[in-house]
Short mmCIF file of C-alpha atoms and ligand atoms in Angstrom, two decimals:
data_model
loop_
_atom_site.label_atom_id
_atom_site.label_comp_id
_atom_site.label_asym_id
_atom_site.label_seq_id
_atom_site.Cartn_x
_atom_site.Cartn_y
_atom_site.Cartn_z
CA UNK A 1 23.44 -1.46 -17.01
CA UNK A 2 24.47 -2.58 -13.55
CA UNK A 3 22.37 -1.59 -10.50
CA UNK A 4 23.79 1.23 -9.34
CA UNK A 5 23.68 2.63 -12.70
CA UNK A 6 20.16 2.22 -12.48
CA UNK A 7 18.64 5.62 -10.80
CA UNK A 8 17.18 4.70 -7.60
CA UNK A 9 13.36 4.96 -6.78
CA UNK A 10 13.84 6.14 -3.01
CA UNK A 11 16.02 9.61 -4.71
CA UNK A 12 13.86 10.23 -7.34
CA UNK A 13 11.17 10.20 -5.33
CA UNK A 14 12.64 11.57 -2.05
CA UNK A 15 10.66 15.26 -2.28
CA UNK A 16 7.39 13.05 -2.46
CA UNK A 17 7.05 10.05 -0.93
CA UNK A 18 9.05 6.90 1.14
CA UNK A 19 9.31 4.04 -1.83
CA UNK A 20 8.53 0.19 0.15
CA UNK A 21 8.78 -2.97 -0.45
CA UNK A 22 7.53 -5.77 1.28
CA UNK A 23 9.89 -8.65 2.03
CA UNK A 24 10.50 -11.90 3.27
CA UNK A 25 13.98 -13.36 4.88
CA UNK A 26 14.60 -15.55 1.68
CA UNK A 27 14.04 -12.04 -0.93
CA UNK A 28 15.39 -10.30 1.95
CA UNK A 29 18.94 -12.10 1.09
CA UNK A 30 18.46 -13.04 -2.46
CA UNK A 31 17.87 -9.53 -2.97
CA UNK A 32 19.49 -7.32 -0.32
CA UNK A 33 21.15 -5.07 -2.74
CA UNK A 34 18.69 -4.05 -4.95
CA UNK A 35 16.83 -3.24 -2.08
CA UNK A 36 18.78 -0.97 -0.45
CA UNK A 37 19.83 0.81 -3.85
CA UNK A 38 16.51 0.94 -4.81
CA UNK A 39 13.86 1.48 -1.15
CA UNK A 40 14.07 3.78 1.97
CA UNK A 41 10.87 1.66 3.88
CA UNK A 42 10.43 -2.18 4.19
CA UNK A 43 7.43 -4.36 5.34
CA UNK A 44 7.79 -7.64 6.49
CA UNK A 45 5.16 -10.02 4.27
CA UNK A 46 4.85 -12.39 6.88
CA UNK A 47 6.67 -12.71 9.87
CA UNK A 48 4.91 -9.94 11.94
CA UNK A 49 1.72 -11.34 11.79
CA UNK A 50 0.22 -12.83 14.93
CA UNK A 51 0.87 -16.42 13.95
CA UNK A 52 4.44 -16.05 13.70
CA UNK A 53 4.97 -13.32 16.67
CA UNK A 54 3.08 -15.21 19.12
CA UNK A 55 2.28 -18.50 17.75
CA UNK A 56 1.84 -19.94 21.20
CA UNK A 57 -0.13 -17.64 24.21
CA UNK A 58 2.59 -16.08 26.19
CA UNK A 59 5.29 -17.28 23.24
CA UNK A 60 6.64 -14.49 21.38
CA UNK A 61 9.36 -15.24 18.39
CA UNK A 62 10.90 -11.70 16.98
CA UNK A 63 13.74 -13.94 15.29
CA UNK A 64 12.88 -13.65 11.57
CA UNK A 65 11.12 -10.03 12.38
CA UNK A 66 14.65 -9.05 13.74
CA UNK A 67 16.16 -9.47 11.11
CA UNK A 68 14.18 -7.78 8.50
CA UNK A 69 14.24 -4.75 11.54
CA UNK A 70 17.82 -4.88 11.92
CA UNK A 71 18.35 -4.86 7.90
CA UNK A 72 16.19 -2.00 7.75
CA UNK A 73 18.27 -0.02 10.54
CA UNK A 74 21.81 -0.74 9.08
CA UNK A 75 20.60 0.53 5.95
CA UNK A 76 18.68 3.53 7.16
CA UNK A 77 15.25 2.68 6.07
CA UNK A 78 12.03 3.12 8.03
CA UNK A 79 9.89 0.05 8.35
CA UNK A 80 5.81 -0.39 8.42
CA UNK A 81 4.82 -2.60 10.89
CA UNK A 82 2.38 -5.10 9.54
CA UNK A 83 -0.24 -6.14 10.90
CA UNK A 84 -1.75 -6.16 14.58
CA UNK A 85 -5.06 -7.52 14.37
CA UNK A 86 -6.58 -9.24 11.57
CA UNK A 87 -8.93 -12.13 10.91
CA UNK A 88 -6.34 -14.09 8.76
CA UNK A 89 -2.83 -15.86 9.91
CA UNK A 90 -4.34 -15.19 13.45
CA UNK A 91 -3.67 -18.73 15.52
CA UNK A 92 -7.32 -20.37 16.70
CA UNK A 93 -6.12 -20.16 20.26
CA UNK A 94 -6.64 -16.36 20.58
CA UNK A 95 -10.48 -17.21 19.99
CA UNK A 96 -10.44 -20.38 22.35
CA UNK A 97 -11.57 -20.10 26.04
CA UNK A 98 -11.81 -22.93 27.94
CA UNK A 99 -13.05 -26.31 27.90
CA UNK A 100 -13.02 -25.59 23.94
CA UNK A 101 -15.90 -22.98 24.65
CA UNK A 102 -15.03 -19.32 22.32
CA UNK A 103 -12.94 -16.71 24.39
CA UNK A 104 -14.94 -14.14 26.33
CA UNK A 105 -15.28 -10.50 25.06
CA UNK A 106 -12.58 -9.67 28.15
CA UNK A 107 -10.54 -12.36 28.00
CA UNK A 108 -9.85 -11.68 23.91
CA UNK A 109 -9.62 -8.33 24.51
CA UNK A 110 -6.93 -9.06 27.30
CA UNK A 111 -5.24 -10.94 24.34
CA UNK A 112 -5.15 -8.20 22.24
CA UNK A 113 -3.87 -5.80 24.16
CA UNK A 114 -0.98 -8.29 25.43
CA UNK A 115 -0.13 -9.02 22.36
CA UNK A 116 -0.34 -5.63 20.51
CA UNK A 117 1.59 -4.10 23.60
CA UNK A 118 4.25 -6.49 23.55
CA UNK A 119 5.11 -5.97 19.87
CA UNK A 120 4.92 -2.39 19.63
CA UNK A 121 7.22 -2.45 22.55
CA UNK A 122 9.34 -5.05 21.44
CA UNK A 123 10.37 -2.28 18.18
CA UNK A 124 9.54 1.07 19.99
CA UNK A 125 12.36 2.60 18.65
CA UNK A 126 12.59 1.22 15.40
CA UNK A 127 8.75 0.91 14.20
CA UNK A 128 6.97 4.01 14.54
CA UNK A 129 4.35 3.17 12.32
CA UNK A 130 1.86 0.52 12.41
CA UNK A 131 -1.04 -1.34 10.89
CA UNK A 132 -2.96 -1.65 13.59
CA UNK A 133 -6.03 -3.86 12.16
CA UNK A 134 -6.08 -5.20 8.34
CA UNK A 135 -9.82 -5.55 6.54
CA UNK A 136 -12.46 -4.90 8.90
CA UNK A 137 -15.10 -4.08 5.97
CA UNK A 138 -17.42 -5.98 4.89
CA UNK A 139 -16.75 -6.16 0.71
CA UNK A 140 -20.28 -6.96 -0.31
CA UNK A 141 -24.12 -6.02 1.13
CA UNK A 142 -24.92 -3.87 3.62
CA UNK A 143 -22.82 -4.69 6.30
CA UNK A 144 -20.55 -2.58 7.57
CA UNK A 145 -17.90 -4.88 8.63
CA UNK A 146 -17.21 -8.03 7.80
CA UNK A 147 -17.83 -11.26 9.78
CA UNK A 148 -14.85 -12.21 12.26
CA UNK A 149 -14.04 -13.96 15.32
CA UNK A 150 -12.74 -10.34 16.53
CA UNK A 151 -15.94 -9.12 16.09
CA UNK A 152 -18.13 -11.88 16.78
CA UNK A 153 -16.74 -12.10 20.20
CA UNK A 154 -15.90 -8.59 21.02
CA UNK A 155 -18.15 -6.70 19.33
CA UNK A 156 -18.01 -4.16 16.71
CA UNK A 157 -15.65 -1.55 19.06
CA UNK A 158 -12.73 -4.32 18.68
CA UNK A 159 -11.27 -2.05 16.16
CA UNK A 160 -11.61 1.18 18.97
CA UNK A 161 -9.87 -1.12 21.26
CA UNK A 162 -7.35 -2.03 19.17
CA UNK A 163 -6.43 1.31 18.51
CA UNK A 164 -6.40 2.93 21.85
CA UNK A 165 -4.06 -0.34 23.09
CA UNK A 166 -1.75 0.87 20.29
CA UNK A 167 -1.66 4.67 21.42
CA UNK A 168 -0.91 3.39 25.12
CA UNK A 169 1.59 1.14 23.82
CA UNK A 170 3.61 3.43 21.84
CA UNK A 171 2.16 6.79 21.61
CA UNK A 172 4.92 8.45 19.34
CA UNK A 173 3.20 5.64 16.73
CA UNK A 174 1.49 6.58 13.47
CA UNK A 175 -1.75 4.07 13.78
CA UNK A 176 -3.11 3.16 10.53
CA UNK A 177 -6.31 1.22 9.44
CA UNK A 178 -5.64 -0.91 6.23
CA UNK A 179 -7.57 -2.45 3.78
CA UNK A 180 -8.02 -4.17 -0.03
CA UNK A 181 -10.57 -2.95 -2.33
CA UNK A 182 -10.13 0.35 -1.31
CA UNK A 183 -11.20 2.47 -4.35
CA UNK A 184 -14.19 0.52 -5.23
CA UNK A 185 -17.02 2.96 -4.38
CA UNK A 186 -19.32 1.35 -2.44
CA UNK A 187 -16.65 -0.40 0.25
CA UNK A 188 -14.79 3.47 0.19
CA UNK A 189 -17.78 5.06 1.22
CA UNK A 190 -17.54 2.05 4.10
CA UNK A 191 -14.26 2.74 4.87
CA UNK A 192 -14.98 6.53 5.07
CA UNK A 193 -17.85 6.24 7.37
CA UNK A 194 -16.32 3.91 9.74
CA UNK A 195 -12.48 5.92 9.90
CA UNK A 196 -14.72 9.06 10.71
CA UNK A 197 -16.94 7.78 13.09
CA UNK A 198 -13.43 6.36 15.02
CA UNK A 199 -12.11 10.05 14.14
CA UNK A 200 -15.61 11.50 15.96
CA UNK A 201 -15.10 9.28 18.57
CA UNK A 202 -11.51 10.61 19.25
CA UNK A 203 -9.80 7.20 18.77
CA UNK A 204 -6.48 7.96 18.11
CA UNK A 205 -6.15 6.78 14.24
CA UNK A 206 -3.47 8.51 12.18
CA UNK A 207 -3.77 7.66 8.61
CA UNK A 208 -5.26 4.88 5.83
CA UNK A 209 -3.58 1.92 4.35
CA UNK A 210 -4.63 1.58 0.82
CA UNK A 211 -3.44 -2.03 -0.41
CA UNK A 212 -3.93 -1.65 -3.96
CA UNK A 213 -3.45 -4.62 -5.54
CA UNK A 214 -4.49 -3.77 -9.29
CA UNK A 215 -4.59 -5.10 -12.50
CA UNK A 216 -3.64 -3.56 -16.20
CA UNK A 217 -7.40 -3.03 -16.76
CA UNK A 218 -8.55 -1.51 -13.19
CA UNK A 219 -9.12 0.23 -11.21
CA UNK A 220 -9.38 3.09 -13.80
CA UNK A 221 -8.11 6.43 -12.82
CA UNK A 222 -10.88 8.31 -12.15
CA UNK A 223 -11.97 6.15 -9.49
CA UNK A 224 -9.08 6.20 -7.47
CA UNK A 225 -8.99 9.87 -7.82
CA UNK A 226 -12.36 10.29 -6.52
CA UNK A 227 -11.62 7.80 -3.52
CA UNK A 228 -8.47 9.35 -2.72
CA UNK A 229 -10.16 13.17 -2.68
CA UNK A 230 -12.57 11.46 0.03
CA UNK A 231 -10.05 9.80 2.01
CA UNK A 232 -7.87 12.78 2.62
CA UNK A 233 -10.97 15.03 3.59
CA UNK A 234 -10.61 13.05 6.66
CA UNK A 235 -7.80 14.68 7.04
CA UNK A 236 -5.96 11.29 7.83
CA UNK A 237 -1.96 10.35 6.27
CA UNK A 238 -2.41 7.88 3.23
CA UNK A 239 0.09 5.42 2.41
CA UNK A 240 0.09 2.90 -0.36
CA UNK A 241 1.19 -0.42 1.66
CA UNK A 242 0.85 -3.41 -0.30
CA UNK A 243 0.73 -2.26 -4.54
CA UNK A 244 1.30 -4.69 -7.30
CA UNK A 245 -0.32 -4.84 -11.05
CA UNK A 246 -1.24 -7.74 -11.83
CA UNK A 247 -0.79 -8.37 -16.10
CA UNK A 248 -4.15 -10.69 -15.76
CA UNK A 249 -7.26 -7.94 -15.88
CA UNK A 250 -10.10 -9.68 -13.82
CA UNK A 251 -12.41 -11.81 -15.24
CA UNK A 252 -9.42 -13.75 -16.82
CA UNK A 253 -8.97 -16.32 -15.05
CA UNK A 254 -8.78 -18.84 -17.21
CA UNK A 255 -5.93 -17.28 -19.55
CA UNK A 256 -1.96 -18.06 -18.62
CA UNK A 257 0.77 -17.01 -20.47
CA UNK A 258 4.30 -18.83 -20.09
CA UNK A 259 6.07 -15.74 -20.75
CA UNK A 260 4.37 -11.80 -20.49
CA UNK A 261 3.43 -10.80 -23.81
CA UNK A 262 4.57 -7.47 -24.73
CA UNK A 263 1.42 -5.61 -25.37
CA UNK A 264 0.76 -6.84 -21.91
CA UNK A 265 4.17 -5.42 -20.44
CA UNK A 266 3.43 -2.42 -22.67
CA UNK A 267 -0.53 -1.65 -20.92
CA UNK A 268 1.46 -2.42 -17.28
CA UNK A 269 3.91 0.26 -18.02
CA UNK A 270 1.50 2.43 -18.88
CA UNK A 271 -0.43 1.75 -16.01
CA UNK A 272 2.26 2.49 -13.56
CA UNK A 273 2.91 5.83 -15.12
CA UNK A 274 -0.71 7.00 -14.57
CA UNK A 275 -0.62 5.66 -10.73
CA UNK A 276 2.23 7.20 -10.07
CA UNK A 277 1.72 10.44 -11.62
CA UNK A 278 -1.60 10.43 -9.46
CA UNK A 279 0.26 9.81 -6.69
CA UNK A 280 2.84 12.20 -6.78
CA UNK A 281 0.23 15.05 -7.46
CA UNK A 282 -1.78 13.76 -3.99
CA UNK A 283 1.57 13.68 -2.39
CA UNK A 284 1.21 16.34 0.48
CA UNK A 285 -1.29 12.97 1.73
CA UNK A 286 0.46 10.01 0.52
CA UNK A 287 3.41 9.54 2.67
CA UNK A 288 4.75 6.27 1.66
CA UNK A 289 4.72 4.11 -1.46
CA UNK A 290 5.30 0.25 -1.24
CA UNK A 291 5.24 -2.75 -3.39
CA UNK A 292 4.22 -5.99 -1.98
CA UNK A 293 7.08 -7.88 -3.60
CA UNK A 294 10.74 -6.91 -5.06
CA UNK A 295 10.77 -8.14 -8.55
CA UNK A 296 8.93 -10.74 -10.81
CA UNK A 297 10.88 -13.77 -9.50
CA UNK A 298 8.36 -13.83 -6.43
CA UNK A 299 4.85 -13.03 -6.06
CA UNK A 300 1.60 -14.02 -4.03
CA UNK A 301 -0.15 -13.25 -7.69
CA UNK A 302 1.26 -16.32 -8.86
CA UNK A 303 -0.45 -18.65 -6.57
CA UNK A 304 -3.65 -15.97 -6.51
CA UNK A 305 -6.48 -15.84 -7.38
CA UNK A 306 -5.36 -18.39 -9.52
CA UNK A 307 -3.33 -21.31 -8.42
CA UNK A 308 0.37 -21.63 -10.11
CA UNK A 309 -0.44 -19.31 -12.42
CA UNK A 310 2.69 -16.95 -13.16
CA UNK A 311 1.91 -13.12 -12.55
CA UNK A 312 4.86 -10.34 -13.58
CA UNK A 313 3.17 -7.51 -11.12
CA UNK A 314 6.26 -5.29 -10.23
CA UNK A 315 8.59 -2.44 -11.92
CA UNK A 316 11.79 -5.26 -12.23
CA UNK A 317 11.45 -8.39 -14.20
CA UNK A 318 12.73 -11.78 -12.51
CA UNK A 319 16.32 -10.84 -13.00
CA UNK A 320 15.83 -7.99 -11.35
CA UNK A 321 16.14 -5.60 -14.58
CA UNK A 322 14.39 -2.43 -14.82
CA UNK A 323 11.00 -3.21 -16.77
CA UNK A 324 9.36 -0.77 -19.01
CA UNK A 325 7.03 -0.10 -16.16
CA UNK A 326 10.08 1.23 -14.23
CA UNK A 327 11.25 3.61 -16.60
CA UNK A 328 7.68 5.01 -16.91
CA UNK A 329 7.77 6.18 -13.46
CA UNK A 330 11.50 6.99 -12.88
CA UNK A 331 11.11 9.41 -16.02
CA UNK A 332 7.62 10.74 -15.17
CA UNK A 333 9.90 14.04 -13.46
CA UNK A 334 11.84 14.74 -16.87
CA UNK A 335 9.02 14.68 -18.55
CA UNK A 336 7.04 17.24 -16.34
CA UNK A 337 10.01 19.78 -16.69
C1 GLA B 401 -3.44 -8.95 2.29
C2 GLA B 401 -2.61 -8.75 3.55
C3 GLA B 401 -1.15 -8.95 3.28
C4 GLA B 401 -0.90 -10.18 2.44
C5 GLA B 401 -1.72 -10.12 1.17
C6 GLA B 401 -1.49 -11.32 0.31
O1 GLA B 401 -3.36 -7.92 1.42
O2 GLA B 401 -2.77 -7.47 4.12
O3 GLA B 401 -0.48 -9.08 4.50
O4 GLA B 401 -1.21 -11.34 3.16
O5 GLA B 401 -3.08 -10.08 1.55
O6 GLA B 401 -0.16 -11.68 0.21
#
């Protein structure tokens, strides 16, 4: 079956959601076709991160972010613009002040508001929605959020801040919060309390970025129902940014296969088929749908959280052939007829 025999995820999904993918430059042109047959939103995995927009202060480099954009336009596709502020692939100059004392709270916040109004800027037209700051919570204790230089030197309002910068920058954008984790009870009711105390506060905050990043064994469905019923009570947009199932359940660490055993491909498949039939019934809130990856040839899974250990996470296999997985949730609509 060639590719374009292949139905395409983008129409059969068009009444529900956008279908993503994440991409760098290198799947970007391995991959180009299957991408447009197959996706109507890209993200770029990388290369519009601080570190590579503005590795230097006052140095911005939109070449590789460019072309992803400009890919993206020529084939009509809408693109997520990831991520603003975050603690990781952030240069250590932000955070420096001088005579290698830490940044002020002003002169960081000066930073941020630089950099997130130069970027926004930079794709006003062409990026209308936007990550504004990745994984504030904390994961474990009490804590609210988690430990950062943002924070540390800000203060807990850098994520207000970063969000009103974004509205002034661009205020046709759809600002999102994202974050890992995100079904796991106690860091949702986290994530709850701090998007509505933002809401209460009238920072201007448009939706939720759920990463999911799942495995064949969890999160189990009932959880993510529950989370997603409290999420959209906020009345916020959902979108699924960054999903892949990993075939390794956790706790499994130490197991590698050299090829994916079928019962394994069999349990992903299944998998998929429950997401995405949870999904589409949440879809009046869930306005976009994207994989962190194109196919099996390429994943972060295979260098996490285990070093060069192989993962098969996505719908196509490493040729690019529709999996199992895939027909499960191009065929969910026949069989609801
Ligand atoms: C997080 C980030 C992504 C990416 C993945 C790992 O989920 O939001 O940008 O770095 O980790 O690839």
């Amino acid at each position: 079956m060639t590719n374009s025999q292949v139905p395409a995820l983008k129409d059969l999904y068009q009444h529900a959601f956008k279908m993503g993918v994440a991409v760098s430059e290198d799947v970007l042109e391995r991959k180009a076709p299957l991408i447009a047959h197959h996706f109507n939103s890209v993200t770029a995995e990388n290369v519009m991160k601080f570190e590579s927009l503005q590795p230097e202060e006052g140095v911005f480099d939109f070449e590789s972010s460019d072309r992803i954009v400009r890919y993206a336009m020529q084939n009509g596709m809408a693109v997520r613009g990831h991520t603003l502020v975050w603690h990781n692939q952030t240069p250590d100059w932000v955070f420096e002040g001088e005579d290698g004392k830490p940044a002020s709270r002003d002169l960081l916040l000066q930073r941020m508001k630089k950099h997130i109004d130069t970027v926004m800027k930079h794709y006003e037209e062409e990026i209308t929605t936007w990550d504004v700051v990745n994984e504030a919570i904390s994961d474990k204790g009490s804590d609210l959020l988690r430990s950062s230089k943002w924070r540390e030197l800000i203060g807990d309002d850098f994520i207000e801040h970063a969000f009103r910068f974004a509205h002034e920058a661009n205020p046709k954008a759809q600002l999102f919060y994202n974050d890992y984790n995100e079904v796991n009870p106690e860091k949702a009711d986290k994530i709850y309390q701090m998007l509505q105390s933002l809401i209460e506060k009238g920072v201007p905050i448009h939706g939720l970025g759920l990463q999911c990043h799942w495995n064949v064994g969890t999160p189990e469905i009932a959880t993510i129902k529950a989370a997603l019923e409290k999420y959209a009570s906020l009345g916020l947009r959902l979108h699924v940014t960054e999903m892949d199932v990993s075939i390794y359940p956790h706790g499994e660490e130490a197991k590698r296969f050299d090829t994916p055993p079928a019962e394994r491909l069999e349990q992903q498949a299944n998998r998929y088929e429950q997401f995405f039939q949870l999904f589409h019934s949440y879809r009046n809130v869930i306005d976009s749908v994207t994989f962190w990856g194109v196919d099996d040839s390429y994943t972060w899974l295979d260098h996490f959280p285990v070093p060069n250990r192989k993962n098969w996470p996505f719908v196509f296999d490493e040729q690019s052939n529709p999996k199992a997985a895939f027909w499960e949730i191009a065929n969910i609509f026949e069989r609801n007829k």
